[in-house]
Short mmCIF file of C-alpha atoms and ligand atoms in Angstrom, two decimals:
data_model
loop_
_atom_site.label_atom_id
_atom_site.label_comp_id
_atom_site.label_asym_id
_atom_site.label_seq_id
_atom_site.Cartn_x
_atom_site.Cartn_y
_atom_site.Cartn_z
CA MET W 584 170.01 80.83 81.71
CA SER W 585 170.06 77.17 82.64
CA ASP W 586 172.21 74.61 80.86
CA THR W 587 170.25 73.62 77.77
CA ARG W 588 172.58 71.09 76.20
CA LEU W 589 171.25 67.54 75.99
CA GLU W 590 173.45 65.93 73.28
CA ALA W 591 170.59 64.56 71.18
CA PRO W 592 167.31 65.74 72.66
CA ARG W 593 164.02 64.27 71.49
CA VAL W 594 162.25 66.99 69.51
CA ALA W 595 158.56 67.58 68.84
CA VAL W 596 157.46 69.93 66.08
CA LEU W 597 154.13 71.77 66.30
CA ALA W 598 153.02 72.96 62.87
CA SER W 599 149.80 74.30 61.38
CA GLY W 600 150.82 74.39 57.73
CA GLY W 601 152.82 72.83 54.94
CA GLY W 602 155.76 71.88 57.12
CA SER W 603 158.73 72.84 54.96
CA ASN W 604 160.65 73.79 58.13
CA LEU W 605 159.76 70.42 59.64
CA GLN W 606 161.08 68.82 56.46
CA ALA W 607 164.34 70.77 56.78
CA LEU W 608 164.77 69.41 60.32
CA ILE W 609 164.00 65.83 59.26
CA ASP W 610 166.45 66.15 56.36
CA ALA W 611 169.17 67.61 58.59
CA HIS W 612 168.74 64.71 61.02
CA GLU W 613 168.71 62.10 58.26
CA ARG W 614 171.89 63.42 56.65
CA GLY W 615 173.64 63.53 60.04
CA ASP W 616 173.82 67.30 60.55
CA LEU W 617 171.34 67.38 63.44
CA PRO W 618 171.82 64.81 66.20
CA ALA W 619 168.36 65.48 67.65
CA PRO W 620 165.64 63.18 66.28
CA ILE W 621 162.13 64.45 65.47
CA VAL W 622 159.99 62.04 67.48
CA LEU W 623 156.54 63.65 67.25
CA VAL W 624 154.63 66.10 65.05
CA ILE W 625 151.40 67.72 66.20
CA SER W 626 149.11 69.88 64.10
CA ASN W 627 145.90 71.72 64.88
CA ARG W 628 144.87 71.12 61.25
CA ALA W 629 143.95 67.57 60.25
CA LYS W 630 145.03 68.16 56.65
CA ALA W 631 148.29 69.99 57.39
CA GLY W 632 151.08 69.06 54.99
CA ALA W 633 153.32 68.79 58.06
CA LEU W 634 151.44 65.67 59.24
CA GLU W 635 151.80 64.09 55.81
CA ARG W 636 155.53 64.85 55.72
CA ALA W 637 156.02 63.32 59.17
CA ARG W 638 154.13 60.14 58.24
CA ARG W 639 156.29 59.70 55.14
CA HIS W 640 159.28 59.50 57.49
CA GLY W 641 157.61 57.17 60.00
CA ILE W 642 157.25 59.92 62.62
CA PRO W 643 154.10 59.84 64.79
CA ALA W 644 151.86 62.62 63.42
CA ILE W 645 148.84 63.63 65.46
CA HIS W 646 146.03 66.09 64.88
CA VAL W 647 144.79 67.95 67.95
CA GLY W 648 141.94 70.39 67.24
CA VAL W 649 142.29 73.48 69.41
CA GLY W 650 139.40 75.63 68.16
CA ARG W 651 135.96 76.16 69.62
CA ARG W 652 134.56 73.24 67.62
CA ALA W 653 137.04 70.83 69.18
CA ARG W 654 136.01 72.03 72.63
CA ARG W 655 132.29 71.80 71.74
CA GLN W 656 132.75 68.23 70.59
CA ASP W 657 134.06 67.58 74.06
CA HIS W 658 137.44 66.22 73.10
CA GLY W 659 138.74 67.53 76.41
CA ASP W 660 141.25 70.30 76.90
CA PRO W 661 143.45 70.34 73.76
CA HIS W 662 146.37 71.91 75.60
CA ALA W 663 146.32 69.17 78.23
CA ARG W 664 146.20 66.63 75.39
CA ILE W 665 149.24 68.21 73.71
CA LEU W 666 151.16 68.11 76.99
CA GLU W 667 150.18 64.49 77.52
CA LEU W 668 151.42 63.58 74.01
CA LEU W 669 154.72 65.37 74.59
CA ARG W 670 155.20 63.42 77.81
CA GLU W 671 154.16 60.10 76.25
CA HIS W 672 156.79 60.57 73.54
CA ARG W 673 159.42 61.69 76.07
CA VAL W 674 159.94 64.97 74.24
CA GLU W 675 162.70 67.27 75.52
CA VAL W 676 162.56 70.23 73.13
CA VAL W 677 159.51 71.69 71.37
CA VAL W 678 159.86 73.53 68.05
CA LEU W 679 157.04 75.72 66.76
CA ALA W 680 157.37 75.79 62.98
CA GLY W 681 154.38 77.61 61.57
CA TRP W 682 152.24 76.93 64.66
CA LEU W 683 149.44 79.49 64.58
CA VAL W 684 148.12 78.95 68.09
CA LEU W 685 149.13 80.84 71.22
CA VAL W 686 151.18 78.52 73.39
CA ASP W 687 149.60 77.44 76.64
CA PRO W 688 151.40 78.54 79.84
CA GLY W 689 151.29 74.92 81.06
CA LEU W 690 153.47 73.85 78.14
CA LEU W 691 155.95 76.65 78.79
CA ALA W 692 156.15 75.68 82.44
CA ALA W 693 156.76 72.03 81.52
CA PHE W 694 159.55 72.94 79.06
CA PRO W 695 161.39 75.95 80.49
CA GLU W 696 163.70 77.44 77.84
CA ARG W 697 162.92 74.44 75.68
CA VAL W 698 160.24 75.88 73.39
CA ILE W 699 161.49 77.75 70.33
CA ASN W 700 159.71 79.41 67.41
CA ILE W 701 160.79 80.42 63.94
CA HIS W 702 159.35 83.69 62.65
CA PRO W 703 159.73 84.80 59.02
CA GLY W 704 160.83 88.37 59.73
CA PRO W 705 162.91 90.62 61.99
CA LEU W 706 161.68 90.88 65.58
CA PRO W 707 160.30 92.69 67.43
CA ARG W 708 159.44 95.09 64.60
CA PHE W 709 157.60 92.65 62.35
CA GLY W 710 156.02 90.35 64.92
CA GLY W 711 152.97 90.13 67.15
CA LYS W 712 149.37 89.05 66.81
CA GLY W 713 148.26 88.78 63.20
CA MET W 714 151.84 88.90 61.90
CA TYR W 715 152.20 85.56 60.20
CA GLY W 716 152.68 84.25 56.67
CA LEU W 717 152.40 86.81 53.90
CA HIS W 718 151.30 89.52 56.37
CA VAL W 719 154.87 89.68 57.64
CA HIS W 720 156.38 90.07 54.18
CA GLU W 721 153.74 92.63 53.17
CA ALA W 722 154.59 94.69 56.27
CA VAL W 723 158.32 94.47 55.50
CA LEU W 724 157.73 95.72 51.94
CA ALA W 725 155.40 98.49 53.14
CA ALA W 726 158.06 99.66 55.62
CA GLY W 727 160.56 100.01 52.77
CA VAL W 728 163.40 98.33 54.69
CA LYS W 729 166.33 96.89 52.75
CA SER W 730 166.68 93.70 54.70
CA SER W 731 164.41 91.09 56.25
CA GLY W 732 165.07 87.52 57.32
CA PRO W 733 163.98 84.84 59.78
CA THR W 734 164.31 85.04 63.55
CA VAL W 735 164.41 82.13 65.98
CA HIS W 736 163.43 82.92 69.56
CA LEU W 737 162.49 81.32 72.84
CA VAL W 738 158.73 81.27 73.27
CA ASN W 739 156.87 83.02 76.05
CA GLU W 740 153.15 83.53 76.60
CA ARG W 741 152.89 86.37 74.05
CA TYR W 742 153.18 86.16 70.24
CA ASP W 743 156.79 86.51 68.98
CA GLU W 744 158.16 88.05 72.18
CA GLY W 745 160.64 85.69 73.82
CA PRO W 746 164.42 86.28 73.82
CA ILE W 747 165.97 86.14 70.34
CA LEU W 748 168.37 83.26 69.70
CA ALA W 749 169.34 83.93 66.08
CA HIS W 750 168.47 86.11 63.10
CA VAL W 751 169.69 85.87 59.55
CA GLU W 752 169.55 88.84 57.20
CA VAL W 753 167.90 88.33 53.84
CA PRO W 754 168.02 91.22 51.36
CA VAL W 755 164.81 92.80 50.13
CA GLU W 756 165.08 93.31 46.37
CA PRO W 757 163.45 96.33 44.68
CA GLU W 758 161.23 94.12 42.51
CA ASP W 759 160.11 91.88 45.41
CA THR W 760 156.50 90.96 46.00
CA ALA W 761 155.44 89.46 49.32
CA GLU W 762 155.52 86.06 47.60
CA THR W 763 159.07 86.34 46.19
CA LEU W 764 160.35 87.65 49.52
CA GLN W 765 158.59 84.84 51.35
CA ARG W 766 160.31 82.25 49.15
CA ARG W 767 163.76 83.79 49.76
CA VAL W 768 163.19 84.04 53.52
CA LEU W 769 161.89 80.47 53.68
CA ARG W 770 165.10 79.18 52.10
CA ALA W 771 167.04 80.96 54.86
CA GLU W 772 164.70 79.49 57.49
CA HIS W 773 165.53 75.99 56.30
CA GLY W 774 169.23 76.60 56.81
CA LEU W 775 168.78 78.34 60.16
CA LEU W 776 166.42 76.28 62.31
CA TRP W 777 168.43 73.05 62.52
CA ARG W 778 171.60 75.04 63.22
CA VAL W 779 169.99 76.80 66.19
CA LEU W 780 168.66 73.50 67.53
CA ARG W 781 172.08 71.90 67.20
CA GLU W 782 173.99 74.82 68.63
CA ARG W 783 171.69 75.39 71.58
CA TYR W 784 170.52 71.94 72.52
CA CYS W 785 172.93 69.36 71.13
CA GLY W 786 176.09 70.14 73.09
CA ASP W 787 177.79 71.21 69.91
CA GLU W 788 179.57 74.41 68.92
CA LEU W 789 178.93 75.39 65.31
CA GLY W 790 180.29 78.87 65.63
CA SER W 791 178.11 81.68 64.34
CA VAL W 792 174.75 80.74 62.98
CA GLU W 793 174.66 81.43 59.24
CA PRO W 794 172.22 80.14 56.64
CA SER W 795 173.46 77.49 54.21
C1 GRF A 248 157.41 79.89 58.16
O1 GRF A 248 157.58 81.03 57.36
C2 GRF A 248 157.70 80.18 59.62
O2 GRF A 248 158.67 81.16 59.80
C3 GRF A 248 156.38 80.70 60.11
O3 GRF A 248 155.41 79.93 59.41
C4 GRF A 248 155.95 79.45 58.19
C5 GRF A 248 155.81 77.97 58.18
O4 GRF A 248 156.17 77.42 56.95
N1 GRF A 248 156.28 80.66 61.54
P1 GRF A 248 156.29 75.86 56.79
O5 GRF A 248 154.95 75.27 57.20
O6 GRF A 248 157.40 75.38 57.65
O7 GRF A 248 156.55 75.65 55.33
#
């Protein structure tokens, strides 16, 4: 693999939802644990909590509709627009944190080994199309496994399939529902994502990646 260390790379976060992982990255940067600044947040949902969180911290937060309606309204190619925004903001690393859209090959080509995703379950077993949010935790409970936990991986053109960078085990408790498991896994996600970014892209050795 190529050298990925950039000291303090400019990071963009793509998020479709509430943005608690985005918040964990912003907090890690603000308290000095993550050298890399979050310089841009893009969401395919105008009302995503992630956009609101970014704005509260003075980070440019932009909605880019990617669905059929956006195309019908002739807003141009949304993937080209995303790429243009990333270039305008001189982004060096792209983090998908709850981004529910398949990544365009053009973006992957522009950021080789610089697009990462956080998934709320073990991969490859609990990943793939349709495996997001509570669906992942429901599948974990249905499988009867004793441990789950988030996985961070490099992104390729298929859902949840790129090389794994880090995984943290989170126990599945006998009384768990998908919701209680989701909350426990999410806490681990918040401790994991900034550590992977720092370890892989910030020219910094943290040792093994463990949740806080
Ligand atoms: C997280 O569970 C993440 O693993 C998955 O989507 C969820 C996003 O949560 N890809 P949030 O928007 O960061 O709170």
